[in-house]
């Protein structure tokens, strides 16, 4: 598929794209399905602005914030704004301000685009449509297990098959980097290589930064096995933060078995996330045929303190789905493509426009998609539109008579693609798939 910048006319910027009706419908259907899953788990939808102050985007990121990845602009007072690069920080700001009086835990969901420059791969979008949740005010393994189980449910309800959710911990990566002797100045680059899943760069950087400990880090990044096996290999002495983190992962995975999702979840010891505010359990989901995570999230127990200013910190965790990647995975799995409902086209004769609009109101009230022809199309022009639009039925509305099939080119009885139905079924008296409505009848239009 050609990028939008090569389609001629007025190009769109790199990293964004237009969506035609069918593409928009696919995205909205996925959004709606996910929001319904979140609602059933008790997560209520919130909305935050598309742009924030730069300080909001930088909150909790420390040295890992990459300003060059943000789309920045200025308000009339010269203050720096950014198109939100993610939804977690804005919702943390919301929870620490207007929602601070609500009882904890807060269960919030959201959908919408975020904006950040990412990667250099062909076609990588910088306007990233997401849907996700935040669980604010709940600490510990039970909260982590709920959020990961919800992630699995969301992926399953989206229709994905064969997905896997890898679970890691910030303290494992940081603890093993320190144990290997990686200086602080090199740690950020190593984490970025892990977050990008660039293991070649990770090994090269590890051998440059800590030659004596590089093998330990390579083992970490490539480790496959259970959390108990990882404890034996990397746990260290009692009291070691790596051991504590691995025990936390092990406990969370055991809790996930109670949700019935243990087959979809695995240990991912070298998992790191691009955003620097994560503090505990982190996770990402991958689907067959897509070389980047379709979902990611984790615990961020210090982020709300950056907005509340009290230093106390409110524990929180959450995740976001990358909707375009989910749609890409669904397309590659070859599942049935949901069809848009084909419309009924009412063609009013001169002077019958009001009758056509009245009939359209009736059909729309019954849940049918109805268009009213506006340009006086007839004959081949009408037939061409019917074919191009995929019209299910064409109904002519006469000023002094009843509705009936429109005349097609050459005097044929029907101008649109007819669908099998009950003999004698009146136009518009069919269900969404074109089958006749049982026992129904079309009210004549006079």
Tab-separated table of C-alpha atoms in Angstrom:
chain	number	residue	atom	x	y	z
A	1	UNK	CA	0.000	0.000	0.000
A	2	UNK	CA	1.365	3.386	-0.915
A	3	UNK	CA	1.884	5.848	1.932
A	4	UNK	CA	-0.471	8.773	1.883
A	5	UNK	CA	2.412	11.063	0.971
A	6	UNK	CA	2.710	9.354	-2.419
A	7	UNK	CA	-0.913	9.397	-3.428
A	8	UNK	CA	-0.702	12.784	-5.113
A	9	UNK	CA	-2.786	15.882	-4.635
A	10	UNK	CA	-2.342	17.413	-1.229
A	11	UNK	CA	-0.202	15.025	0.819
A	12	UNK	CA	-0.606	14.433	4.526
A	13	UNK	CA	2.414	14.622	6.844
A	14	UNK	CA	4.563	11.598	7.568
A	15	UNK	CA	3.090	9.278	10.155
A	16	UNK	CA	-0.597	10.085	9.681
A	17	UNK	CA	-3.248	8.893	7.269
A	18	UNK	CA	-6.811	9.477	6.156
A	19	UNK	CA	-9.414	6.789	6.731
A	20	UNK	CA	-12.179	6.060	4.255
A	21	UNK	CA	-15.628	5.029	5.541
A	22	UNK	CA	-14.941	1.290	5.618
A	23	UNK	CA	-11.597	1.814	7.407
A	24	UNK	CA	-13.213	4.199	9.851
A	25	UNK	CA	-16.020	1.722	10.497
A	26	UNK	CA	-13.525	-1.054	11.254
A	27	UNK	CA	-11.708	1.164	13.751
A	28	UNK	CA	-14.900	2.325	15.427
A	29	UNK	CA	-16.255	-1.209	15.686
A	30	UNK	CA	-13.051	-2.309	17.408
A	31	UNK	CA	-13.153	0.687	19.734
A	32	UNK	CA	-16.767	-0.015	20.642
A	33	UNK	CA	-16.068	-3.675	21.298
A	34	UNK	CA	-13.132	-2.858	23.570
A	35	UNK	CA	-14.965	-0.121	25.470
A	36	UNK	CA	-17.767	-2.590	26.117
A	37	UNK	CA	-15.264	-5.109	27.529
A	38	UNK	CA	-13.809	-2.399	29.763
A	39	UNK	CA	-17.289	-1.378	30.908
A	40	UNK	CA	-18.127	-4.936	31.874
A	41	UNK	CA	-15.040	-4.972	34.116
A	42	UNK	CA	-16.167	-1.750	35.815
A	43	UNK	CA	-13.961	0.725	33.919
A	44	UNK	CA	-15.670	4.040	33.081
A	45	UNK	CA	-14.665	6.101	30.087
A	46	UNK	CA	-12.949	9.479	30.547
A	47	UNK	CA	-11.677	12.039	28.062
A	48	UNK	CA	-8.653	14.312	28.274
A	49	UNK	CA	-7.426	17.083	25.931
A	50	UNK	CA	-5.510	16.274	22.772
A	51	UNK	CA	-2.714	18.610	23.883
A	52	UNK	CA	-1.129	19.157	27.277
A	53	UNK	CA	1.611	21.241	28.799
A	54	UNK	CA	5.075	19.835	28.136
A	55	UNK	CA	5.531	19.291	31.870
A	56	UNK	CA	2.644	16.806	31.890
A	57	UNK	CA	4.267	14.730	29.178
A	58	UNK	CA	7.609	14.796	30.985
A	59	UNK	CA	6.196	13.891	34.400
A	60	UNK	CA	7.802	10.840	35.929
A	61	UNK	CA	10.071	10.260	32.964
A	62	UNK	CA	13.322	11.550	34.444
A	63	UNK	CA	16.212	11.111	32.013
A	64	UNK	CA	14.310	8.795	29.665
A	65	UNK	CA	11.990	11.446	28.234
A	66	UNK	CA	12.670	11.977	24.523
A	67	UNK	CA	11.475	15.479	23.741
A	68	UNK	CA	12.463	15.066	20.120
A	69	UNK	CA	9.711	12.465	19.801
A	70	UNK	CA	7.011	14.920	20.882
A	71	UNK	CA	4.981	17.205	18.626
A	72	UNK	CA	5.424	20.562	20.319
A	73	UNK	CA	3.620	23.877	19.854
A	74	UNK	CA	3.161	27.107	21.796
A	75	UNK	CA	0.151	28.859	23.218
A	76	UNK	CA	-0.414	32.633	23.065
A	77	UNK	CA	1.525	33.101	26.301
A	78	UNK	CA	4.546	31.343	24.901
A	79	UNK	CA	4.121	28.198	26.980
A	80	UNK	CA	5.195	24.933	25.430
A	81	UNK	CA	2.440	22.456	24.669
A	82	UNK	CA	2.628	18.947	23.256
A	83	UNK	CA	0.183	16.768	21.434
A	84	UNK	CA	-0.302	14.070	24.055
A	85	UNK	CA	2.308	11.333	23.472
A	86	UNK	CA	0.372	8.876	25.607
A	87	UNK	CA	-2.808	8.670	27.660
A	88	UNK	CA	-1.368	7.506	30.978
A	89	UNK	CA	0.144	10.831	32.046
A	90	UNK	CA	-2.996	12.890	31.218
A	91	UNK	CA	-5.198	10.456	33.121
A	92	UNK	CA	-2.778	10.468	36.053
A	93	UNK	CA	-3.017	14.276	35.994
A	94	UNK	CA	-6.806	14.007	35.941
A	95	UNK	CA	-6.832	11.515	38.808
A	96	UNK	CA	-4.576	13.762	40.893
A	97	UNK	CA	-6.670	16.866	40.263
A	98	UNK	CA	-10.412	16.859	39.412
A	99	UNK	CA	-10.885	13.199	40.310
A	100	UNK	CA	-8.911	13.437	43.553
A	101	UNK	CA	-12.117	13.477	45.613
A	102	UNK	CA	-13.384	10.199	44.156
A	103	UNK	CA	-12.924	7.052	46.224
A	104	UNK	CA	-10.108	4.731	45.236
A	105	UNK	CA	-9.540	2.643	43.315
A	106	UNK	CA	-10.437	4.484	40.133
A	107	UNK	CA	-11.145	2.354	37.108
A	108	UNK	CA	-10.955	4.495	33.983
A	109	UNK	CA	-11.017	3.610	30.304
A	110	UNK	CA	-10.314	5.761	27.245
A	111	UNK	CA	-9.952	5.797	23.503
A	112	UNK	CA	-8.427	8.235	21.076
A	113	UNK	CA	-5.201	9.111	19.279
A	114	UNK	CA	-1.805	9.861	20.800
A	115	UNK	CA	0.986	11.524	18.872
A	116	UNK	CA	4.671	10.699	18.930
A	117	UNK	CA	7.442	10.093	16.472
A	118	UNK	CA	8.401	6.471	16.695
A	119	UNK	CA	10.652	4.204	14.733
A	120	UNK	CA	11.831	4.633	11.212
A	121	UNK	CA	10.158	1.626	9.735
A	122	UNK	CA	8.201	2.124	6.550
A	123	UNK	CA	4.596	3.011	7.279
A	124	UNK	CA	5.033	3.445	11.052
A	125	UNK	CA	2.228	5.705	12.230
A	126	UNK	CA	2.901	8.676	14.504
A	127	UNK	CA	-0.786	9.248	15.154
A	128	UNK	CA	-1.500	6.154	17.199
A	129	UNK	CA	-5.119	5.281	17.882
A	130	UNK	CA	-5.433	3.633	21.261
A	131	UNK	CA	-7.969	2.202	23.650
A	132	UNK	CA	-6.985	1.287	27.174
A	133	UNK	CA	-7.573	1.377	30.906
A	134	UNK	CA	-5.986	2.718	34.067
A	135	UNK	CA	-6.471	1.183	37.525
A	136	UNK	CA	-5.531	3.901	40.002
A	137	UNK	CA	-5.204	3.444	43.750
A	138	UNK	CA	-4.690	-0.316	43.820
A	139	UNK	CA	-1.321	-1.776	44.655
A	140	UNK	CA	0.112	-5.264	44.636
A	141	UNK	CA	-0.122	-8.454	42.697
A	142	UNK	CA	-3.906	-8.745	42.746
A	143	UNK	CA	-4.229	-5.430	40.924
A	144	UNK	CA	-1.509	-6.408	38.448
A	145	UNK	CA	-3.275	-9.703	37.827
A	146	UNK	CA	-6.615	-7.982	37.197
A	147	UNK	CA	-5.158	-5.591	34.672
A	148	UNK	CA	-3.277	-8.326	32.787
A	149	UNK	CA	-6.345	-10.582	32.802
A	150	UNK	CA	-8.390	-7.700	31.422
A	151	UNK	CA	-5.779	-7.208	28.706
A	152	UNK	CA	-6.189	-10.864	27.737
A	153	UNK	CA	-9.967	-10.521	27.702
A	154	UNK	CA	-9.759	-7.424	25.519
A	155	UNK	CA	-7.495	-9.167	23.001
A	156	UNK	CA	-9.737	-12.222	22.934
A	157	UNK	CA	-12.926	-10.159	22.520
A	158	UNK	CA	-11.244	-8.229	19.730
A	159	UNK	CA	-11.069	-11.555	17.921
A	160	UNK	CA	-7.312	-12.134	18.082
A	161	UNK	CA	-6.030	-15.692	18.107
A	162	UNK	CA	-2.638	-16.956	19.127
A	163	UNK	CA	-1.609	-13.835	21.037
A	164	UNK	CA	0.886	-13.949	23.903
A	165	UNK	CA	1.327	-11.546	26.801
A	166	UNK	CA	4.879	-11.308	28.100
A	167	UNK	CA	5.353	-10.182	31.703
A	168	UNK	CA	8.508	-8.591	33.087
A	169	UNK	CA	9.545	-6.226	35.857
A	170	UNK	CA	11.414	-2.933	35.854
A	171	UNK	CA	13.481	-4.014	38.872
A	172	UNK	CA	14.748	-7.125	37.078
A	173	UNK	CA	16.255	-5.121	34.227
A	174	UNK	CA	17.602	-2.362	36.457
A	175	UNK	CA	18.936	-4.807	39.037
A	176	UNK	CA	20.752	-6.956	36.495
A	177	UNK	CA	22.179	-3.905	34.718
A	178	UNK	CA	23.619	-2.812	38.073
A	179	UNK	CA	24.859	-6.313	38.917
A	180	UNK	CA	26.604	-6.495	35.544
A	181	UNK	CA	28.398	-3.244	36.280
A	182	UNK	CA	26.725	-1.066	33.654
A	183	UNK	CA	27.410	2.616	34.477
A	184	UNK	CA	24.395	4.856	34.811
A	185	UNK	CA	25.346	6.811	31.718
A	186	UNK	CA	24.952	3.694	29.556
A	187	UNK	CA	21.904	2.186	31.238
A	188	UNK	CA	19.397	4.381	29.380
A	189	UNK	CA	20.698	3.287	25.962
A	190	UNK	CA	20.555	-0.352	26.983
A	191	UNK	CA	16.964	0.025	28.158
A	192	UNK	CA	16.019	1.711	24.900
A	193	UNK	CA	17.542	-1.163	22.945
A	194	UNK	CA	15.493	-3.603	25.012
A	195	UNK	CA	12.343	-1.543	24.541
A	196	UNK	CA	12.932	-1.553	20.786
A	197	UNK	CA	13.561	-5.332	20.864
A	198	UNK	CA	16.894	-4.697	19.184
A	199	UNK	CA	18.902	-7.496	20.779
A	200	UNK	CA	21.837	-7.025	18.418
A	201	UNK	CA	22.258	-3.440	19.576
A	202	UNK	CA	21.639	-4.500	23.168
A	203	UNK	CA	24.451	-7.057	23.135
A	204	UNK	CA	26.838	-4.625	21.446
A	205	UNK	CA	26.072	-1.907	23.989
A	206	UNK	CA	26.317	-4.382	26.862
A	207	UNK	CA	29.783	-5.564	25.807
A	208	UNK	CA	30.940	-1.970	25.398
A	209	UNK	CA	29.536	-0.805	28.740
A	210	UNK	CA	30.281	-3.810	30.927
A	211	UNK	CA	32.525	-6.410	29.276
A	212	UNK	CA	32.711	-8.571	32.397
A	213	UNK	CA	28.954	-8.657	32.944
A	214	UNK	CA	27.724	-8.704	29.358
A	215	UNK	CA	27.035	-12.459	29.302
A	216	UNK	CA	24.673	-12.074	32.253
A	217	UNK	CA	22.724	-9.401	30.380
A	218	UNK	CA	22.583	-11.399	27.164
A	219	UNK	CA	21.277	-14.361	29.171
A	220	UNK	CA	18.619	-12.128	30.679
A	221	UNK	CA	17.447	-10.808	27.316
A	222	UNK	CA	17.236	-14.264	25.744
A	223	UNK	CA	15.976	-16.207	28.757
A	224	UNK	CA	13.037	-18.563	28.265
A	225	UNK	CA	11.579	-20.472	31.173
A	226	UNK	CA	9.410	-20.141	34.227
A	227	UNK	CA	9.628	-17.534	36.955
A	228	UNK	CA	10.894	-20.208	39.363
A	229	UNK	CA	13.650	-21.126	36.911
A	230	UNK	CA	14.521	-17.450	36.541
A	231	UNK	CA	14.774	-17.184	40.322
A	232	UNK	CA	17.345	-19.946	40.313
A	233	UNK	CA	19.338	-18.331	37.519
A	234	UNK	CA	19.102	-14.610	38.321
A	235	UNK	CA	17.572	-14.305	41.816
A	236	UNK	CA	20.745	-13.654	43.766
A	237	UNK	CA	20.797	-13.506	47.535
A	238	UNK	CA	17.791	-12.932	49.789
A	239	UNK	CA	17.025	-9.235	49.853
A	240	UNK	CA	18.274	-8.683	46.297
A	241	UNK	CA	15.757	-6.486	44.440
A	242	UNK	CA	15.954	-8.834	41.448
A	243	UNK	CA	14.859	-11.743	43.629
A	244	UNK	CA	11.973	-9.713	45.061
A	245	UNK	CA	10.861	-8.711	41.571
A	246	UNK	CA	10.985	-12.280	40.280
A	247	UNK	CA	8.965	-13.455	43.274
A	248	UNK	CA	6.413	-10.739	42.451
A	249	UNK	CA	6.198	-11.933	38.843
A	250	UNK	CA	5.826	-15.527	40.031
A	251	UNK	CA	3.002	-14.570	42.383
A	252	UNK	CA	1.219	-12.549	39.695
A	253	UNK	CA	1.443	-15.400	37.190
A	254	UNK	CA	-0.039	-17.736	39.793
A	255	UNK	CA	-2.937	-15.347	40.320
A	256	UNK	CA	-3.498	-15.169	36.563
A	257	UNK	CA	-4.104	-18.897	36.532
A	258	UNK	CA	-7.234	-18.138	38.532
A	259	UNK	CA	-8.471	-15.999	35.651
A	260	UNK	CA	-7.970	-18.874	33.231
A	261	UNK	CA	-5.441	-17.019	31.092
A	262	UNK	CA	-2.239	-18.828	32.105
A	263	UNK	CA	-1.856	-20.277	28.597
A	264	UNK	CA	-1.722	-16.780	27.090
A	265	UNK	CA	0.821	-15.347	29.556
A	266	UNK	CA	4.547	-15.993	29.789
A	267	UNK	CA	7.662	-14.603	31.452
A	268	UNK	CA	9.562	-11.966	29.432
A	269	UNK	CA	12.617	-11.216	31.539
A	270	UNK	CA	14.183	-8.586	29.262
A	271	UNK	CA	11.004	-6.560	28.794
A	272	UNK	CA	11.451	-2.787	29.002
A	273	UNK	CA	9.066	-0.010	28.015
A	274	UNK	CA	9.880	3.259	26.262
A	275	UNK	CA	8.200	5.464	28.865
A	276	UNK	CA	10.295	6.028	31.954
A	277	UNK	CA	7.536	6.242	34.573
A	278	UNK	CA	7.096	2.493	35.049
A	279	UNK	CA	8.061	1.146	38.468
A	280	UNK	CA	7.041	-2.523	38.691
A	281	UNK	CA	5.357	-5.239	36.646
A	282	UNK	CA	5.318	-4.410	32.914
A	283	UNK	CA	3.817	-6.379	30.055
A	284	UNK	CA	3.385	-6.423	26.288
A	285	UNK	CA	1.241	-8.520	23.960
A	286	UNK	CA	2.213	-9.816	20.541
A	287	UNK	CA	0.032	-11.330	17.857
A	288	UNK	CA	1.097	-13.572	14.965
A	289	UNK	CA	2.099	-11.673	11.858
A	290	UNK	CA	2.743	-8.346	13.567
A	291	UNK	CA	6.327	-7.508	14.477
A	292	UNK	CA	5.510	-4.967	17.163
A	293	UNK	CA	3.445	-5.132	20.336
A	294	UNK	CA	-0.309	-4.784	19.897
A	295	UNK	CA	-0.697	-3.897	23.593
A	296	UNK	CA	1.560	-2.640	26.349
A	297	UNK	CA	1.386	-1.375	29.881
A	298	UNK	CA	2.507	-1.751	33.440
A	299	UNK	CA	2.705	-0.339	36.948
A	300	UNK	CA	3.581	3.317	37.590
A	301	UNK	CA	3.394	3.955	41.334
A	302	UNK	CA	5.199	7.313	41.371
A	303	UNK	CA	3.577	9.148	38.471
A	304	UNK	CA	0.585	10.549	40.348
A	305	UNK	CA	2.898	12.050	42.969
A	306	UNK	CA	4.358	14.257	40.228
A	307	UNK	CA	0.920	15.851	39.785
A	308	UNK	CA	-0.361	15.725	43.368
A	309	UNK	CA	2.776	17.355	44.724
A	310	UNK	CA	2.456	15.516	48.017
A	311	UNK	CA	5.195	13.016	47.350
A	312	UNK	CA	3.045	10.233	48.733
A	313	UNK	CA	2.391	8.542	45.449
A	314	UNK	CA	-0.727	6.657	44.497
A	315	UNK	CA	-0.188	3.179	43.079
A	316	UNK	CA	-1.496	2.628	39.582
A	317	UNK	CA	-1.293	0.327	36.609
A	318	UNK	CA	-2.840	0.161	33.156
A	319	UNK	CA	-2.405	-0.666	29.493
A	320	UNK	CA	-3.190	0.554	25.991
A	321	UNK	CA	-3.918	-1.289	22.769
A	322	UNK	CA	-2.503	-0.064	19.478
A	323	UNK	CA	-5.678	-0.331	17.420
A	324	UNK	CA	-4.080	-0.241	13.977
A	325	UNK	CA	-1.763	-3.072	14.933
A	326	UNK	CA	-4.715	-5.050	16.289
A	327	UNK	CA	-6.573	-4.492	13.013
A	328	UNK	CA	-3.473	-5.522	11.084
A	329	UNK	CA	-3.278	-8.747	13.103
A	330	UNK	CA	-6.975	-9.447	12.565
A	331	UNK	CA	-6.602	-8.899	8.836
A	332	UNK	CA	-3.655	-11.286	8.654
A	333	UNK	CA	-5.609	-13.905	10.542
A	334	UNK	CA	-8.147	-13.769	7.746
A	335	UNK	CA	-11.187	-13.573	9.929
A	336	UNK	CA	-14.515	-12.561	8.432
A	337	UNK	CA	-14.604	-8.901	7.575
A	338	UNK	CA	-17.682	-7.283	9.069
A	339	UNK	CA	-19.704	-5.687	6.336
A	340	UNK	CA	-21.247	-2.282	6.444
A	341	UNK	CA	-24.987	-2.460	6.278
A	342	UNK	CA	-26.094	-1.831	2.714
A	343	UNK	CA	-28.430	1.147	2.533
A	344	UNK	CA	-31.896	1.455	1.091
A	345	UNK	CA	-32.037	4.227	-1.486
A	346	UNK	CA	-35.295	6.157	-1.712
A	347	UNK	CA	-35.726	7.905	-5.041
A	348	UNK	CA	-38.433	10.540	-4.781
A	349	UNK	CA	-40.329	11.582	-7.862
A	350	UNK	CA	-40.739	15.349	-8.317
A	351	UNK	CA	-43.040	16.609	-5.592
A	352	UNK	CA	-42.669	13.472	-3.444
A	353	UNK	CA	-39.670	14.609	-1.414
A	354	UNK	CA	-41.634	15.059	1.818
A	355	UNK	CA	-43.113	11.566	1.454
A	356	UNK	CA	-39.647	10.150	0.909
A	357	UNK	CA	-38.344	11.840	4.036
A	358	UNK	CA	-41.306	10.536	6.029
A	359	UNK	CA	-40.621	6.996	4.823
A	360	UNK	CA	-36.923	7.438	5.585
A	361	UNK	CA	-37.787	8.417	9.170
A	362	UNK	CA	-39.866	5.256	9.577
A	363	UNK	CA	-37.132	2.997	8.248
A	364	UNK	CA	-34.393	4.679	10.278
A	365	UNK	CA	-36.517	4.353	13.406
A	366	UNK	CA	-36.616	0.627	12.626
A	367	UNK	CA	-32.827	0.565	12.474
A	368	UNK	CA	-32.356	0.573	8.689
A	369	UNK	CA	-29.725	2.595	6.870
A	370	UNK	CA	-31.502	4.871	4.406
A	371	UNK	CA	-30.306	7.359	1.844
A	372	UNK	CA	-32.583	9.726	-0.060
A	373	UNK	CA	-31.467	10.441	-3.613
A	374	UNK	CA	-30.861	14.178	-3.971
A	375	UNK	CA	-29.616	14.834	-7.504
A	376	UNK	CA	-32.373	13.395	-9.681
A	377	UNK	CA	-30.265	10.478	-10.890
A	378	UNK	CA	-31.967	8.224	-13.405
A	379	UNK	CA	-31.081	5.397	-15.719
A	380	UNK	CA	-27.407	4.503	-16.062
A	381	UNK	CA	-26.293	7.209	-13.663
A	382	UNK	CA	-28.574	5.821	-10.967
A	383	UNK	CA	-27.478	2.261	-11.653
A	384	UNK	CA	-23.810	3.236	-11.471
A	385	UNK	CA	-24.330	4.879	-8.102
A	386	UNK	CA	-26.237	1.837	-6.815
A	387	UNK	CA	-23.400	-0.479	-7.798
A	388	UNK	CA	-20.673	1.764	-6.420
A	389	UNK	CA	-22.427	2.347	-3.126
A	390	UNK	CA	-23.590	-1.246	-2.671
A	391	UNK	CA	-27.225	-0.255	-2.287
A	392	UNK	CA	-29.429	-3.107	-1.076
A	393	UNK	CA	-32.721	-1.815	-2.460
A	394	UNK	CA	-33.920	1.087	-4.536
A	395	UNK	CA	-37.381	2.388	-3.756
A	396	UNK	CA	-39.127	4.975	-5.871
A	397	UNK	CA	-41.468	7.230	-3.966
A	398	UNK	CA	-44.304	8.580	-6.083
A	399	UNK	CA	-46.261	11.648	-5.159
A	400	UNK	CA	-49.712	10.129	-5.729
A	401	UNK	CA	-49.033	6.408	-5.493
A	402	UNK	CA	-47.329	3.708	-3.468
A	403	UNK	CA	-43.638	3.028	-3.130
A	404	UNK	CA	-42.312	0.555	-5.641
A	405	UNK	CA	-39.147	-0.640	-7.298
A	406	UNK	CA	-37.355	1.992	-9.259
A	407	UNK	CA	-37.097	1.445	-12.981
A	408	UNK	CA	-33.617	0.567	-14.118
A	409	UNK	CA	-31.887	1.179	-17.393
A	410	UNK	CA	-33.782	-0.183	-20.344
A	411	UNK	CA	-36.994	-0.272	-18.442
A	412	UNK	CA	-36.062	-3.141	-16.113
A	413	UNK	CA	-38.045	-3.464	-12.951
A	414	UNK	CA	-35.179	-2.956	-10.485
A	415	UNK	CA	-32.339	-0.517	-10.616
A	416	UNK	CA	-30.431	-1.948	-7.637
A	417	UNK	CA	-29.041	-5.366	-6.817
A	418	UNK	CA	-31.957	-7.407	-5.695
A	419	UNK	CA	-31.669	-9.891	-2.847
A	420	UNK	CA	-33.692	-13.031	-2.362
A	421	UNK	CA	-36.696	-12.478	-0.210
A	422	UNK	CA	-40.230	-13.491	0.525
A	423	UNK	CA	-42.342	-13.362	-2.595
A	424	UNK	CA	-44.265	-10.191	-2.507
A	425	UNK	CA	-42.082	-8.618	0.162
A	426	UNK	CA	-42.275	-4.895	-0.123
A	427	UNK	CA	-39.177	-2.755	-0.606
A	428	UNK	CA	-37.501	-1.879	2.658
A	429	UNK	CA	-39.142	-4.782	4.434
A	430	UNK	CA	-35.943	-6.742	4.933
A	431	UNK	CA	-33.468	-7.234	7.730
A	432	UNK	CA	-29.837	-6.039	7.800
A	433	UNK	CA	-28.668	-9.017	5.741
A	434	UNK	CA	-31.305	-8.512	3.078
A	435	UNK	CA	-33.586	-11.301	4.228
A	436	UNK	CA	-37.258	-10.484	4.573
A	437	UNK	CA	-38.466	-9.503	7.998
A	438	UNK	CA	-40.800	-12.221	9.231
A	439	UNK	CA	-44.388	-11.113	9.218
A	440	UNK	CA	-43.438	-7.576	8.363
A	441	UNK	CA	-44.890	-5.278	5.773
A	442	UNK	CA	-44.048	-1.970	4.276
A	443	UNK	CA	-46.444	0.814	4.903
A	444	UNK	CA	-47.503	2.151	1.543
A	445	UNK	CA	-46.398	5.685	0.853
A	446	UNK	CA	-49.171	7.816	-0.498
